mmCIF file of C-alpha atoms in Angstrom:
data_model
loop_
_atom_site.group_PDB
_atom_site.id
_atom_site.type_symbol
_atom_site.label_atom_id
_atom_site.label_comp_id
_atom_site.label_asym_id
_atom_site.label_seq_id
_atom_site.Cartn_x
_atom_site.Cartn_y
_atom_site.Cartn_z
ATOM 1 C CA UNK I 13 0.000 0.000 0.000
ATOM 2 C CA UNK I 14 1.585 3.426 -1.216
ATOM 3 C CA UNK I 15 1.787 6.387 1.221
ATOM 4 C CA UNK I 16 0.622 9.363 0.051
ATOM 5 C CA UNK I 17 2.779 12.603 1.104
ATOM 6 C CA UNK I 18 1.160 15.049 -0.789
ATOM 7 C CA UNK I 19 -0.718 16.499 2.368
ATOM 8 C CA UNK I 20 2.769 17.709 3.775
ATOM 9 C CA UNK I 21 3.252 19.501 -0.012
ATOM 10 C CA UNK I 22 1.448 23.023 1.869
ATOM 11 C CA UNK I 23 3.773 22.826 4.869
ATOM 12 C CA UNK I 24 5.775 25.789 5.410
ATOM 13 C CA UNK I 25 9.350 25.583 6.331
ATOM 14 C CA UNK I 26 9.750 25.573 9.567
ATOM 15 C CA UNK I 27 11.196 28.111 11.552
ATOM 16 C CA UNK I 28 14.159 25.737 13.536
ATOM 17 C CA UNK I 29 15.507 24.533 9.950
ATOM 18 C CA UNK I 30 18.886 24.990 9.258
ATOM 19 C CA UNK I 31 19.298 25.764 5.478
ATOM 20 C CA UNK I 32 20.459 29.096 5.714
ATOM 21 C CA UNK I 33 23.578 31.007 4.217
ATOM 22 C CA UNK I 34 26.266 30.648 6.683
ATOM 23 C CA UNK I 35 26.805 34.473 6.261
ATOM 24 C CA UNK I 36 22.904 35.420 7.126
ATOM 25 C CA UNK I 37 21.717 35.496 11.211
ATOM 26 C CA UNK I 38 19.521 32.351 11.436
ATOM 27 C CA UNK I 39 18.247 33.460 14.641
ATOM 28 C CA UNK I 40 16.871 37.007 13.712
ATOM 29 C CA UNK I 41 15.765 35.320 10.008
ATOM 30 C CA UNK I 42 13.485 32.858 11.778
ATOM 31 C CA UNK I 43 12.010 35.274 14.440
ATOM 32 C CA UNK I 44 11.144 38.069 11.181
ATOM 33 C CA UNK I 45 9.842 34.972 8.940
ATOM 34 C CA UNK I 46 7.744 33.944 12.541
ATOM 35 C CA UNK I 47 6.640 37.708 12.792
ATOM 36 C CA UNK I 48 5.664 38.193 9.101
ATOM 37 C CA UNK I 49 3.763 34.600 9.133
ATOM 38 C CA UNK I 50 1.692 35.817 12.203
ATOM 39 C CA UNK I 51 0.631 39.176 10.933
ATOM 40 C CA UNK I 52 -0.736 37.487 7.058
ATOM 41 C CA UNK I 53 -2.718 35.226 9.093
ATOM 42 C CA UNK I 54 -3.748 38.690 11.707
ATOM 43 C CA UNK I 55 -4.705 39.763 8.662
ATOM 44 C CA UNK I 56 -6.936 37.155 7.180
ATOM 45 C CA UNK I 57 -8.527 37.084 10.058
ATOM 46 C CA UNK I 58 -9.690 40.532 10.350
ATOM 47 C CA UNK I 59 -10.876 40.120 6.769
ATOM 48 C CA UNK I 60 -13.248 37.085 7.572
ATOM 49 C CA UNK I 61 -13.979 38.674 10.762
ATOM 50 C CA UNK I 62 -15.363 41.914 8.503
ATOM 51 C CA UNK I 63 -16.791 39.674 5.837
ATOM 52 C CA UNK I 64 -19.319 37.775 8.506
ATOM 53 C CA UNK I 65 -20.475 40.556 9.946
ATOM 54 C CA UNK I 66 -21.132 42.309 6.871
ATOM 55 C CA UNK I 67 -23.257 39.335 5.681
ATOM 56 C CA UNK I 68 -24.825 39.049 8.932
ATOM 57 C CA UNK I 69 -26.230 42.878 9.193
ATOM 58 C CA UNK I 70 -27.390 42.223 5.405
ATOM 59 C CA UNK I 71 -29.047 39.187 6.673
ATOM 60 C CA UNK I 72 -30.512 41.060 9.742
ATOM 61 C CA UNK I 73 -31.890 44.270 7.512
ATOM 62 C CA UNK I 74 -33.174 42.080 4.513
ATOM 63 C CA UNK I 75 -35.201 40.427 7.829
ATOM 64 C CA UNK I 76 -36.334 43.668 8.962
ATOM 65 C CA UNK I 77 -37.895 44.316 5.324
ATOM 66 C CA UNK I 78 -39.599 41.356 5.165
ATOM 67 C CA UNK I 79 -41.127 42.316 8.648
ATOM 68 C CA UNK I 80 -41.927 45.838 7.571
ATOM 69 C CA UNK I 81 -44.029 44.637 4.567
ATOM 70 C CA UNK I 82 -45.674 41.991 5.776
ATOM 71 C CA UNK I 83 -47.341 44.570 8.246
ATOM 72 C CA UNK I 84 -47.901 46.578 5.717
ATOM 73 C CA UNK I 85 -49.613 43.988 3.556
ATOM 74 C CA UNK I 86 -51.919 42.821 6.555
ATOM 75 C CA UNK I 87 -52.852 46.964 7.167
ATOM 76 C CA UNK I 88 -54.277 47.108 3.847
ATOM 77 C CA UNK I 89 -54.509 50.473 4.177
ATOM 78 C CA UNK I 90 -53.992 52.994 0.726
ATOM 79 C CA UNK I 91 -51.729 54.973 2.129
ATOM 80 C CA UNK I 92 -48.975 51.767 2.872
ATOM 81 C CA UNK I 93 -48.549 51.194 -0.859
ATOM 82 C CA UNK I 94 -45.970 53.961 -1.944
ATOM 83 C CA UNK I 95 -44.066 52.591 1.329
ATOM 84 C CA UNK I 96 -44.582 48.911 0.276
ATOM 85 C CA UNK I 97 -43.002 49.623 -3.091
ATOM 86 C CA UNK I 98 -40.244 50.908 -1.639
ATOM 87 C CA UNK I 99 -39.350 47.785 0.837
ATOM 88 C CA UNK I 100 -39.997 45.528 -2.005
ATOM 89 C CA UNK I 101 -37.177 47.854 -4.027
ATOM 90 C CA UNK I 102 -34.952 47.818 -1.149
ATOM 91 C CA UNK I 103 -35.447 44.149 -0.587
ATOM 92 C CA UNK I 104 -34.719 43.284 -3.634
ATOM 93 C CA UNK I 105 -31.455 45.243 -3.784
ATOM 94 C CA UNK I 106 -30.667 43.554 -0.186
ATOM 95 C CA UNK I 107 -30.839 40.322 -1.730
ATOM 96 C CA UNK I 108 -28.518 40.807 -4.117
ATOM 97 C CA UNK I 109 -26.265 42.544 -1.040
ATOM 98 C CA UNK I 110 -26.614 39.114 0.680
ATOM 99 C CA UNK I 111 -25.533 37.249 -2.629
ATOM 100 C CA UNK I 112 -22.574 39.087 -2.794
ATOM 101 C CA UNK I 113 -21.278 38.823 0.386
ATOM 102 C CA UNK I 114 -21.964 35.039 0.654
ATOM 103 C CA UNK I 115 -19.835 34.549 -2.436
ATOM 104 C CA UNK I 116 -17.101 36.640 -0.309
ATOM 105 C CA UNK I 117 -17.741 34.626 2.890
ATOM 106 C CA UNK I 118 -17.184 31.350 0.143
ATOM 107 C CA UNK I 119 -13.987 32.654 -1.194
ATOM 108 C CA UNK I 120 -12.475 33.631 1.799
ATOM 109 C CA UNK I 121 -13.715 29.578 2.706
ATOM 110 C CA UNK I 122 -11.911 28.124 -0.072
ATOM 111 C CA UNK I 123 -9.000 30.611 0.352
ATOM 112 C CA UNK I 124 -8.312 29.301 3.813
ATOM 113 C CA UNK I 125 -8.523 25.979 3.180
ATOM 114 C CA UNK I 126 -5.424 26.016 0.491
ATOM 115 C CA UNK I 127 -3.422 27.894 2.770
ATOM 116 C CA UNK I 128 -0.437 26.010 4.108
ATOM 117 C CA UNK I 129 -0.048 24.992 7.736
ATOM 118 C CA UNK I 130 2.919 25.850 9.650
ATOM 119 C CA UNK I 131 3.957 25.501 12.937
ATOM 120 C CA UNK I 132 1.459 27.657 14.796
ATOM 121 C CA UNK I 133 -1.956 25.707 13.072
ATOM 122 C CA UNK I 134 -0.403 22.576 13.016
ATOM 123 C CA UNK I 135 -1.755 21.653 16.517
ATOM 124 C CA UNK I 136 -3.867 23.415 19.123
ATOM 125 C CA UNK I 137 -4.022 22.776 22.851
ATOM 126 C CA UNK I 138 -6.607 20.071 23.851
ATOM 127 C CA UNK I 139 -6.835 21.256 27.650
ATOM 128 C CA UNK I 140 -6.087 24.230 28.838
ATOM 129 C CA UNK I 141 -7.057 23.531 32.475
ATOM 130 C CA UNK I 142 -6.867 20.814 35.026
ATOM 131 C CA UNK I 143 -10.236 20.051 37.130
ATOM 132 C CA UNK I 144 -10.665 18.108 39.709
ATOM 133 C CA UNK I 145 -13.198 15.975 40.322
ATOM 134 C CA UNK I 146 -13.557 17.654 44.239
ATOM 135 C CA UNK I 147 -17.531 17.181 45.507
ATOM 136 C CA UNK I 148 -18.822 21.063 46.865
ATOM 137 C CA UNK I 149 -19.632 21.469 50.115
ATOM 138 C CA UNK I 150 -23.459 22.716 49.615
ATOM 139 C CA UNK I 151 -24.355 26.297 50.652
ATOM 140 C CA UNK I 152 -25.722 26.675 54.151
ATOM 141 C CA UNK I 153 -29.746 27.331 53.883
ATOM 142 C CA UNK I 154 -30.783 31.463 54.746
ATOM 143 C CA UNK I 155 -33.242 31.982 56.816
ATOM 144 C CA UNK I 156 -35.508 34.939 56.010
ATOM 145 C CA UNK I 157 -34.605 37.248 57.971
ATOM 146 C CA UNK I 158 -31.271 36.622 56.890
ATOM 147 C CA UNK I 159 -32.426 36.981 53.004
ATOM 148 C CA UNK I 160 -33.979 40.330 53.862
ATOM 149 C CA UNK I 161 -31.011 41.882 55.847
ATOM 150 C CA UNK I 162 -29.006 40.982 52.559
ATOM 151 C CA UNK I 163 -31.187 42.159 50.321
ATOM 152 C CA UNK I 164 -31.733 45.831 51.906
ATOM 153 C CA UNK I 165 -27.970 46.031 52.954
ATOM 154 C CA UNK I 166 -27.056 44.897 48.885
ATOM 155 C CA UNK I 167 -30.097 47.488 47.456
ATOM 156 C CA UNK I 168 -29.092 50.212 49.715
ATOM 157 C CA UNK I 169 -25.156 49.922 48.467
ATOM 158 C CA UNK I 170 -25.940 49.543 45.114
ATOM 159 C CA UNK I 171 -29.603 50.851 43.688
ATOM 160 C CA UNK I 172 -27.986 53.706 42.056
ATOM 161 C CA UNK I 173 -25.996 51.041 39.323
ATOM 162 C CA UNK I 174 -29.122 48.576 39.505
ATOM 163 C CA UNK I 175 -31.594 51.198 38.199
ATOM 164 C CA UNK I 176 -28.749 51.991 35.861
ATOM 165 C CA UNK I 177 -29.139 48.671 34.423
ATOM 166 C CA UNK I 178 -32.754 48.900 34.398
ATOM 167 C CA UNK I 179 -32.638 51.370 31.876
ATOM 168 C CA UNK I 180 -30.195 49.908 29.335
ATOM 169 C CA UNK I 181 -31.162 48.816 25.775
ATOM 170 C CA UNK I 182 -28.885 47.494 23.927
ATOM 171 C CA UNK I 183 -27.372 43.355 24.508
ATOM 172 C CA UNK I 184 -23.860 45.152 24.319
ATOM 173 C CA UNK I 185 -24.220 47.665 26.487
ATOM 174 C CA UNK I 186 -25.715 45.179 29.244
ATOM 175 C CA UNK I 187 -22.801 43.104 28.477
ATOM 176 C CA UNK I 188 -20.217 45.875 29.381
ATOM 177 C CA UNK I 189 -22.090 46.937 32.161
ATOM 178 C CA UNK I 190 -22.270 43.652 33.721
ATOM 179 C CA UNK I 191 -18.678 43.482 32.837
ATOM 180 C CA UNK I 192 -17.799 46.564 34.672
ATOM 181 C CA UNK I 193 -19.914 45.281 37.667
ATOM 182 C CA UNK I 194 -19.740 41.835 37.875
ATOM 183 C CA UNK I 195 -21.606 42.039 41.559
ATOM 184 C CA UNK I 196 -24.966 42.839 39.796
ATOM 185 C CA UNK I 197 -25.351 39.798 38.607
ATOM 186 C CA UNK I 198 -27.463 38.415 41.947
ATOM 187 C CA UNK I 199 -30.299 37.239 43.198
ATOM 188 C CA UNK I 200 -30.562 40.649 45.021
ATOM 189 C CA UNK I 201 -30.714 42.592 41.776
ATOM 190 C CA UNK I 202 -33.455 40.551 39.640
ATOM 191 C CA UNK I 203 -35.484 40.930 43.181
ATOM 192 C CA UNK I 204 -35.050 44.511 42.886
ATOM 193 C CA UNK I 205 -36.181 44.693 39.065
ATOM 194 C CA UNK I 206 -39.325 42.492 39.573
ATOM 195 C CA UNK I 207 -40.688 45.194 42.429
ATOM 196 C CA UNK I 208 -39.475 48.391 40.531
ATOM 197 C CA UNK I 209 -41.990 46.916 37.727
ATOM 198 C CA UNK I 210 -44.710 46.770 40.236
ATOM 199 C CA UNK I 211 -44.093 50.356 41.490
ATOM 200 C CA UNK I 212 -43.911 51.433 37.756
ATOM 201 C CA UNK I 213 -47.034 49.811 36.499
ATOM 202 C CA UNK I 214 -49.077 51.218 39.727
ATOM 203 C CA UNK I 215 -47.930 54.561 39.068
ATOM 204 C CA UNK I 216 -48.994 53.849 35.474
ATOM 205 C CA UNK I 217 -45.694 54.096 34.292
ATOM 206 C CA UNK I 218 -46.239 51.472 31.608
ATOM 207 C CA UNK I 219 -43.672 52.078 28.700
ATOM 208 C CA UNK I 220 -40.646 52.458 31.532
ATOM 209 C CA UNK I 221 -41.804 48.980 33.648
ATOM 210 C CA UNK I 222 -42.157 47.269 30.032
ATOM 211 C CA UNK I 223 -38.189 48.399 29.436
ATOM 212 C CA UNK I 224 -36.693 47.305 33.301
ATOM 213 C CA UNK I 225 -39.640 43.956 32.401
ATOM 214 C CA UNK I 226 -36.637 43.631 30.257
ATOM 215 C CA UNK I 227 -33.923 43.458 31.867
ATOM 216 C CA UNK I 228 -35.378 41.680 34.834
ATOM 217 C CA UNK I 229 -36.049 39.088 32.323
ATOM 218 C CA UNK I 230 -32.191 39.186 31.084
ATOM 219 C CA UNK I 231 -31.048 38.997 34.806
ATOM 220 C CA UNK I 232 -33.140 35.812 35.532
ATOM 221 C CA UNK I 233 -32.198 34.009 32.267
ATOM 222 C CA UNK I 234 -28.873 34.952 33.582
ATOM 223 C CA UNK I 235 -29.318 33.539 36.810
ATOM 224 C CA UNK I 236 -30.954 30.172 35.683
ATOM 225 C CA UNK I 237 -28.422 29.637 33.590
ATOM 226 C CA UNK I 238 -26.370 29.883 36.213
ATOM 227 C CA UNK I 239 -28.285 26.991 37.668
ATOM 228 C CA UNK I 240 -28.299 24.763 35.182
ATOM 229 C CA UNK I 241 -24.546 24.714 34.648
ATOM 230 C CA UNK I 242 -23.961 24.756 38.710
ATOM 231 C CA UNK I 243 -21.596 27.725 38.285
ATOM 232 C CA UNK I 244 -21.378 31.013 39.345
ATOM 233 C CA UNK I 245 -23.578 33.366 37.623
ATOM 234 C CA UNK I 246 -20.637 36.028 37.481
ATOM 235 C CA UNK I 247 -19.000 33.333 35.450
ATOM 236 C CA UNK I 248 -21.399 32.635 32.236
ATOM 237 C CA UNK I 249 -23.508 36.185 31.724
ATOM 238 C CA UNK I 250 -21.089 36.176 28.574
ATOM 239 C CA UNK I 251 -21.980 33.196 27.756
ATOM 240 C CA UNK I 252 -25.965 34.160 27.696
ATOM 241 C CA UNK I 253 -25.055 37.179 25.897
ATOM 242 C CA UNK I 254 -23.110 35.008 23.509
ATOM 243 C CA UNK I 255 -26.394 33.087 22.647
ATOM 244 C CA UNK I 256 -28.783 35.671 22.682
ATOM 245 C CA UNK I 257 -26.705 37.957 19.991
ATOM 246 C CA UNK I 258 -26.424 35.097 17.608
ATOM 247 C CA UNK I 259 -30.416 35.958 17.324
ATOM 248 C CA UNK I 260 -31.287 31.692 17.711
ATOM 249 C CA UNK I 261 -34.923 31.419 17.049
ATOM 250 C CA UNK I 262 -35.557 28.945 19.186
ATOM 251 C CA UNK I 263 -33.774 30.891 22.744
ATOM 252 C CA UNK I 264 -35.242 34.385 21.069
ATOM 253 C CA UNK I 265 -38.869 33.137 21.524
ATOM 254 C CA UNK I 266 -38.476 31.407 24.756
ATOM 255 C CA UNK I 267 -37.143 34.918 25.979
ATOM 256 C CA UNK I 268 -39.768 36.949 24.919
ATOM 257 C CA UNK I 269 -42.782 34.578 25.645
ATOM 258 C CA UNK I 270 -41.146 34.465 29.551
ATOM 259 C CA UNK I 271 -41.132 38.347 28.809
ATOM 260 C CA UNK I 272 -44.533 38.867 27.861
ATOM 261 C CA UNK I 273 -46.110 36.357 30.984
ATOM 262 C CA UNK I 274 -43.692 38.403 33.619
ATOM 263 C CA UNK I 275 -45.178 41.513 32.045
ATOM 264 C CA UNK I 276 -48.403 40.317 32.406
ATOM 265 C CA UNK I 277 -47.880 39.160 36.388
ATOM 266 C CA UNK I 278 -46.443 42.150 36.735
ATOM 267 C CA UNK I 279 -49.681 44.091 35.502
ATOM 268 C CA UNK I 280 -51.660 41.459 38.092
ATOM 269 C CA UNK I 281 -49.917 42.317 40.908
ATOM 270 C CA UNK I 282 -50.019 45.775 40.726
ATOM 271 C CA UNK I 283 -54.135 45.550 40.330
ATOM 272 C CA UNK I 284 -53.966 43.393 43.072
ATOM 273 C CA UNK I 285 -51.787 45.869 45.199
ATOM 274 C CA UNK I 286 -54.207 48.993 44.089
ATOM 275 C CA UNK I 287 -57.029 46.357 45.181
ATOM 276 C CA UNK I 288 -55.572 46.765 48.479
ATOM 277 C CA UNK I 289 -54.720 49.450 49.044
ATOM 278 C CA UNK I 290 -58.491 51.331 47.755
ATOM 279 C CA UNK I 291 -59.970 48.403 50.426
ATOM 280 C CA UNK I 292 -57.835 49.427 52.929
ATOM 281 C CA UNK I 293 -58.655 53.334 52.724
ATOM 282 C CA UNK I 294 -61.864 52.802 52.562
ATOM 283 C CA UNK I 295 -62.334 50.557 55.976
ATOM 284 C CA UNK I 296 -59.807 52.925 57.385
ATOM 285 C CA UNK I 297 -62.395 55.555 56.668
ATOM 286 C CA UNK I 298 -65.286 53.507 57.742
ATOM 287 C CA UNK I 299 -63.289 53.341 61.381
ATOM 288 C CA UNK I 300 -63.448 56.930 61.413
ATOM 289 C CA UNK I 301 -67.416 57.612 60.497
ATOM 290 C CA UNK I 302 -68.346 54.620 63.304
ATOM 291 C CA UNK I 303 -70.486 56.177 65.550
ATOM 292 C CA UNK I 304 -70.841 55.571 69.469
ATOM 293 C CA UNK I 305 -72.692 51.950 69.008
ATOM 294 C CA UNK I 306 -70.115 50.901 66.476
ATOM 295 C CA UNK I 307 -72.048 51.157 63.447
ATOM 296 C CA UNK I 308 -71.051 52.508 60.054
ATOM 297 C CA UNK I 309 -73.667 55.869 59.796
ATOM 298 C CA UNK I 310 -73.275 55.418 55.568
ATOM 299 C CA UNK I 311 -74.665 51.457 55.300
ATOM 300 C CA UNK I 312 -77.303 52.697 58.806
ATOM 301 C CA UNK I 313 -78.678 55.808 56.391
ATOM 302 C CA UNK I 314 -78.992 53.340 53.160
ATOM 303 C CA UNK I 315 -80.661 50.651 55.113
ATOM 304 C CA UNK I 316 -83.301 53.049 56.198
ATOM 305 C CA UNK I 317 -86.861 53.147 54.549
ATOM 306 C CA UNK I 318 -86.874 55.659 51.943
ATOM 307 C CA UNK I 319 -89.410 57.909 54.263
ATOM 308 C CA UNK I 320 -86.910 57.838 56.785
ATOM 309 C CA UNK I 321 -84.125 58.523 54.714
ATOM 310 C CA UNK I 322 -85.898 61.649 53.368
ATOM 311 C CA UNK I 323 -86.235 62.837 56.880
ATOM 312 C CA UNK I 324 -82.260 63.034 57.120
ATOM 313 C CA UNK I 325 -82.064 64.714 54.227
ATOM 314 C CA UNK I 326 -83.962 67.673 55.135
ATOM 315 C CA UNK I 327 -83.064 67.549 58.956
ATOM 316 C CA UNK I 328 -86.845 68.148 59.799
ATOM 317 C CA UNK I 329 -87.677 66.560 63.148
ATOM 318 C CA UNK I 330 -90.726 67.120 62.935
ATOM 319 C CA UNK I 331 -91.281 65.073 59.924
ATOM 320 C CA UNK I 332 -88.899 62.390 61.398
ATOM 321 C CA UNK I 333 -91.549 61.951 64.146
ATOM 322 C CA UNK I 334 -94.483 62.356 61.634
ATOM 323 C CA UNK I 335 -92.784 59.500 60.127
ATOM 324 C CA UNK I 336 -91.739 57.289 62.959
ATOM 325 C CA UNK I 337 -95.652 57.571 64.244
ATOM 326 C CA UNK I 338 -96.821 55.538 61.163
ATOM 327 C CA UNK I 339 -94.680 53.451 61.216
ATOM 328 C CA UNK I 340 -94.250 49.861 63.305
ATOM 329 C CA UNK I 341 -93.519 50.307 67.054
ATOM 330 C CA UNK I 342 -90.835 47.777 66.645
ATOM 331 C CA UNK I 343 -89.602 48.643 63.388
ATOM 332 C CA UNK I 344 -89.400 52.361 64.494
ATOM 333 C CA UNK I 345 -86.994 51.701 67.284
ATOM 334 C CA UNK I 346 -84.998 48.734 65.363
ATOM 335 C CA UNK I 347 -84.417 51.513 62.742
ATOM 336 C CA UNK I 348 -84.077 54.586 65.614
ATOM 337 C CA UNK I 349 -81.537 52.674 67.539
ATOM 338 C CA UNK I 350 -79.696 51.725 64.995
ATOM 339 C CA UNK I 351 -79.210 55.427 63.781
ATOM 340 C CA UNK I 352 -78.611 56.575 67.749
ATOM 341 C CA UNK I 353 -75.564 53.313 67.268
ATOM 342 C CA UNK I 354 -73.927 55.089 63.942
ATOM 343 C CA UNK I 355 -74.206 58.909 65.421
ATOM 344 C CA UNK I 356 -77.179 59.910 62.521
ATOM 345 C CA UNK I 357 -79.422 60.658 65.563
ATOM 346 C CA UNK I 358 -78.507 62.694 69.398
ATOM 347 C CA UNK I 359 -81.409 61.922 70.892
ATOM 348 C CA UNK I 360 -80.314 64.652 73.628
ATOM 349 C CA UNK I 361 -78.670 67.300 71.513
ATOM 350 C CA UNK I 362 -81.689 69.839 72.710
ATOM 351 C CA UNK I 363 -81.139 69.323 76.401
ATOM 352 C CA UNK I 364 -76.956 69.464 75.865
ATOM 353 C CA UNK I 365 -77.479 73.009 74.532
ATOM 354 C CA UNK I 366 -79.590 74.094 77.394
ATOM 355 C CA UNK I 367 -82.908 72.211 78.001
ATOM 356 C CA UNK I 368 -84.343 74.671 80.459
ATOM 357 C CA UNK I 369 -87.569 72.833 79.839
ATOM 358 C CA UNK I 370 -86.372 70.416 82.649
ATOM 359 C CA UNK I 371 -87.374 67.225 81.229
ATOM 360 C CA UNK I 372 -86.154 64.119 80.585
ATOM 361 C CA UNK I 373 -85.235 63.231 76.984
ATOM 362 C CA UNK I 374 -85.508 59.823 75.492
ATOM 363 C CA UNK I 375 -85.301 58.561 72.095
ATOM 364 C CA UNK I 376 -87.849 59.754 69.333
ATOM 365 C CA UNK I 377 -89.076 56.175 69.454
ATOM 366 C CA UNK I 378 -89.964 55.902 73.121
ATOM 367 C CA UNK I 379 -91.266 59.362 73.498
ATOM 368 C CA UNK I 380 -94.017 58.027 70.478
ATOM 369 C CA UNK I 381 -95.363 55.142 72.892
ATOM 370 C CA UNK I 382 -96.467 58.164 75.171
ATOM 371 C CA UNK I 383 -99.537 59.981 73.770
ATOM 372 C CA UNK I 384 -98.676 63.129 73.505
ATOM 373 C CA UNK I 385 -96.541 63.608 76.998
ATOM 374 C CA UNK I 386 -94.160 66.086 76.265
ATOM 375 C CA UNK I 387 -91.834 67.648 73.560
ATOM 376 C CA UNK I 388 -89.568 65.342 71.562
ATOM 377 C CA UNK I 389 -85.992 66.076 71.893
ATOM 378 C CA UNK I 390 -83.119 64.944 69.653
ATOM 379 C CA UNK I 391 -81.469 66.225 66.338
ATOM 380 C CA UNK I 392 -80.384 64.328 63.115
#
């Protein structure tokens, strides 16, 4: 069976052989051949580097226009066609964009694969770490008051950069931010986000909790990562930043459907909280209309018979008593007491101003059961 050598035939020479003149430095001729070898392939680098990302933002805008006009097409509208025709012109001149930087991204392909090896692509490390197989000792277990003394010691050190956070945009300014302050990346600061939202949304502040919805999101894809790889989250936010760049379908729509349902807990919680707080104002106000028996004067006055509640309305005793007469002995003074127990009747109001009539005043109701023994006293 024949050998065949031709695969060492794009070899370069390498830089410890000795075929030099005698009169020529072999040391300083090997270390400027080494130097000029490693700034060609600096070179070709930079060039693919420039080529993919050319043909990736072509690929990303040609996206965009398909986007555009397929709202377009599904407005309808008569007004969208001047601006249709001009996405399907600029489309079309995209495409040919992405044609011609795919045949780049192809030469540059077949260029690198008939360029010759040498001595620095020959081989590449296959570890460049040892690990040890060493089992962790698992985290001792917070208690909640523990949790909560963190979390208000972390918030009150560092709210100033977490709200900066809140408000970024872009993946790559995240990234660098993150970068810059690697501490943010915590349980403590995705806690923070999710009840800034809360406070946004109840103070109707819906376009600026949609944008920190956002990066609360980011900073608990973050941290589950985190999880699933058992690491420290401060070690692999580049690495979620990494994927989510690279635009994967797949990891885009999981991230915005977990988006949209936080956005939409967050909107639940803060009706919830308003809830609240309106039931709490109001029975806080109910303690303060209670009247000397305890009872709320508002729900006495609209469970009163509408001839009765007439009688309040105009502040006419006389007519109250008009009206009590007619009515039910019993009824009367379930309905009387029941005012004299929320504070809508004094039955002695006349004699605390002064009664220099003497006499003893009772209750509208009792003073009916007596025919006509004495002057009523009382005001509602």
């Amino acid at each position: 069976m024949m050998v065949d050598y031709s695969v060492w035939d794009h070899i370069e020479v390498s830089d410890d052989e000795d075929d030099t003149h005698p009169n020529i430095d072999t040391p300083s001729l090997f270390r400027w051949r080494h130097q000029a070898r490693i700034e060609r392939m600096e070179q070709f680098q930079k060039e693919k580097e420039e080529v993919d990302k050319g043909c990736r933002d072509c690929k990303r805008k040609l996206a965009e226009c398909h986007k555009k006009m397929k709202e377009l097409e599904l407005s309808g509208s008569e007004s969208s066609n001047s601006e249709l025709q001009r996405l399907q012109a600029e489309a079309q001149q995209l495409k040919k964009e992405e044609k011609s930087w795919e045949e780049k991204v192809e030469q540059l392909r077949k260029k690198e694969k008939t360029m010759p090896w040498n001595v620095d692509t020959l081989s590449k490390d296959g570890f460049s770490k040892s690990v040890f197989n060493v089992k962790a000792e698992p985290p001792e277990e917070e208690s909640e008051e523990q949790k909560e003394k963190k979390h208000k010691t972390f918030v009150e050190k560092y709210e100033k950069q977490i709200k900066h956070f809140g408000m970024l945009r872009r993946w790559d300014d995240s990234q660098k931010y993150l970068s810059d302050n690697p501490h943010l990346v915590c349980e403590e600061t995705a806690n923070y986000l999710v009840i800034w939202c809360i406070d946004l949304e109840v103070e109707e502040k819906h376009a600026l909790m949609e944008q920190v919805a956002h990066q609360t999101i980011v900073m608990q894809f973050i941290l589950e990562l985190a999880k699933s790889l058992k690491v420290d989250p401060r070690a692999c936010f580049r690495q979620f930043f990494t994927k989510i760049k690279t635009a994967d379908q797949q990891y885009m729509e999981g991230f915005n459907e977990e988006l949209e349902a936080f956005k939409e807990r967050v909107r639940g919680r803060a009706k919830a909280r308003i809830e609240r707080a309106i039931k709490e104002y109001e029975e806080e106000e109910q303690q303060k209309r209670l009247g000397p028996g305890g009872l709320d004067p508002v729900e006495v006055y609209e469970s009163l018979p509408q001839e009765l509640q007439k009688c309040f309305d105009v502040k006419d005793v006389q007519m109250l008593q008009d009206t009590i007469s007619k009515m039910d002995p019993a009824e009367a003074k379930h309905h009387m007491q029941r005012c004299i127990d929320s504070g809508l009747w004094v039955p002695n109001a006349r004699s605390a101003e002064g009664g220099e009539k003497g006499e003893k005043e009772e209750g509208v109701y009792e003073e009916l059961k007596k025919e006509g023994s004495g002057e009523n006293g009382g005001s509602p």
